[in-house]
Amino acid sequence: MRTLTAPDRGLALMLAGLAGYVDSLGFLHLGGVFVSFMSGNTTRLAVNLAEGRWLAAGAVAGVLLLFVLGAMLGALVAGGEGARSRSRVLAVEAALLAGAAVAAGAGIAPLAIGLMVLAMAVENSVFLRDGEVGVSLTYMTGTLIKTGHALAAAVRGGDPWAFRPYMALWAGLAGGALMGAVVYGRLGLTALWPAAAVAMALALGVRFNRAA
């Protein structure tokens, strides 16, 4: 985060919020399975296997597989690191979220969840750096570790405010998740439509305001 320009930091914060929002919808609908946080799902997979809950384990394994496929799709769509690349990734994310909203409206919840998982995986290709994820947008473990390291550096006499970009990113995801939980209670998975609209607005904004 600290190496990003101010506009890119703003984009990262909005995308973290979007990820938290969508993950909250999926978590509530699935009763405790995530659509973006695969570390938590890996633990759930292991627990289900240990307890012999084979159907539950299979469902979580399917989510994990879809997330990997989505990450592959995101990298293929990106094809680079410029604004056009980011716009393509965001447009695909928007299309996947819109497809999920349509599926939810048609009563095909499994398809909606699958498309949500793909969308969250694709989002992580927005900030590629040397072909790898430059900023974690849908999971915050690494971000919190960087926060702790920045605080340790401050104790040793470094920049006392270096932790702020990382905490802001975490707060973005947490705020989005809170909003998603509130909206889900009123709209269910229909709440995916605003997420799709935000993703498309970001895709257009990146493409036409920061062409590269």
Short mmCIF file of C-alpha atoms in Angstrom, two decimals, residues 1 12-18 20-21 137 140 143-144 147 163-179:
data_model
loop_
_atom_site.label_atom_id
_atom_site.label_comp_id
_atom_site.label_asym_id
_atom_site.label_seq_id
_atom_site.Cartn_x
_atom_site.Cartn_y
_atom_site.Cartn_z
CA MET A 1 0.00 0.00 0.00
CA ALA A 12 -7.56 -0.31 -3.26
CA LEU A 13 -9.71 0.90 -0.36
CA MET A 14 -12.87 0.80 -2.47
CA LEU A 15 -12.05 -2.68 -3.72
CA ALA A 16 -11.36 -3.92 -0.20
CA GLY A 17 -14.74 -2.54 0.81
CA LEU A 18 -16.35 -4.27 -2.17
CA GLY A 20 -15.86 -7.29 2.35
CA TYR A 21 -19.39 -6.55 1.16
CA LEU A 137 -7.74 -7.03 -1.54
CA MET A 140 -6.23 -9.17 5.42
CA THR A 143 -2.08 -6.60 5.82
CA LEU A 144 -2.38 -6.99 9.58
CA THR A 147 0.59 -3.26 10.35
CA PHE A 163 0.87 1.66 9.73
CA ARG A 164 -2.00 3.87 8.54
CA PRO A 165 -2.32 2.65 4.93
CA TYR A 166 -2.52 -0.94 6.11
CA MET A 167 -5.07 -0.21 8.80
CA ALA A 168 -7.10 1.80 6.30
CA LEU A 169 -7.19 -1.19 3.96
CA TRP A 170 -8.33 -3.46 6.79
CA ALA A 171 -10.96 -0.93 7.82
CA GLY A 172 -12.20 -0.80 4.22
CA LEU A 173 -12.83 -4.54 4.17
CA ALA A 174 -14.39 -4.51 7.64
CA GLY A 175 -16.67 -1.60 6.72
CA GLY A 176 -17.75 -3.30 3.51
CA ALA A 177 -18.50 -6.52 5.40
CA LEU A 178 -20.60 -4.60 7.92
CA MET A 179 -22.56 -2.95 5.13
#
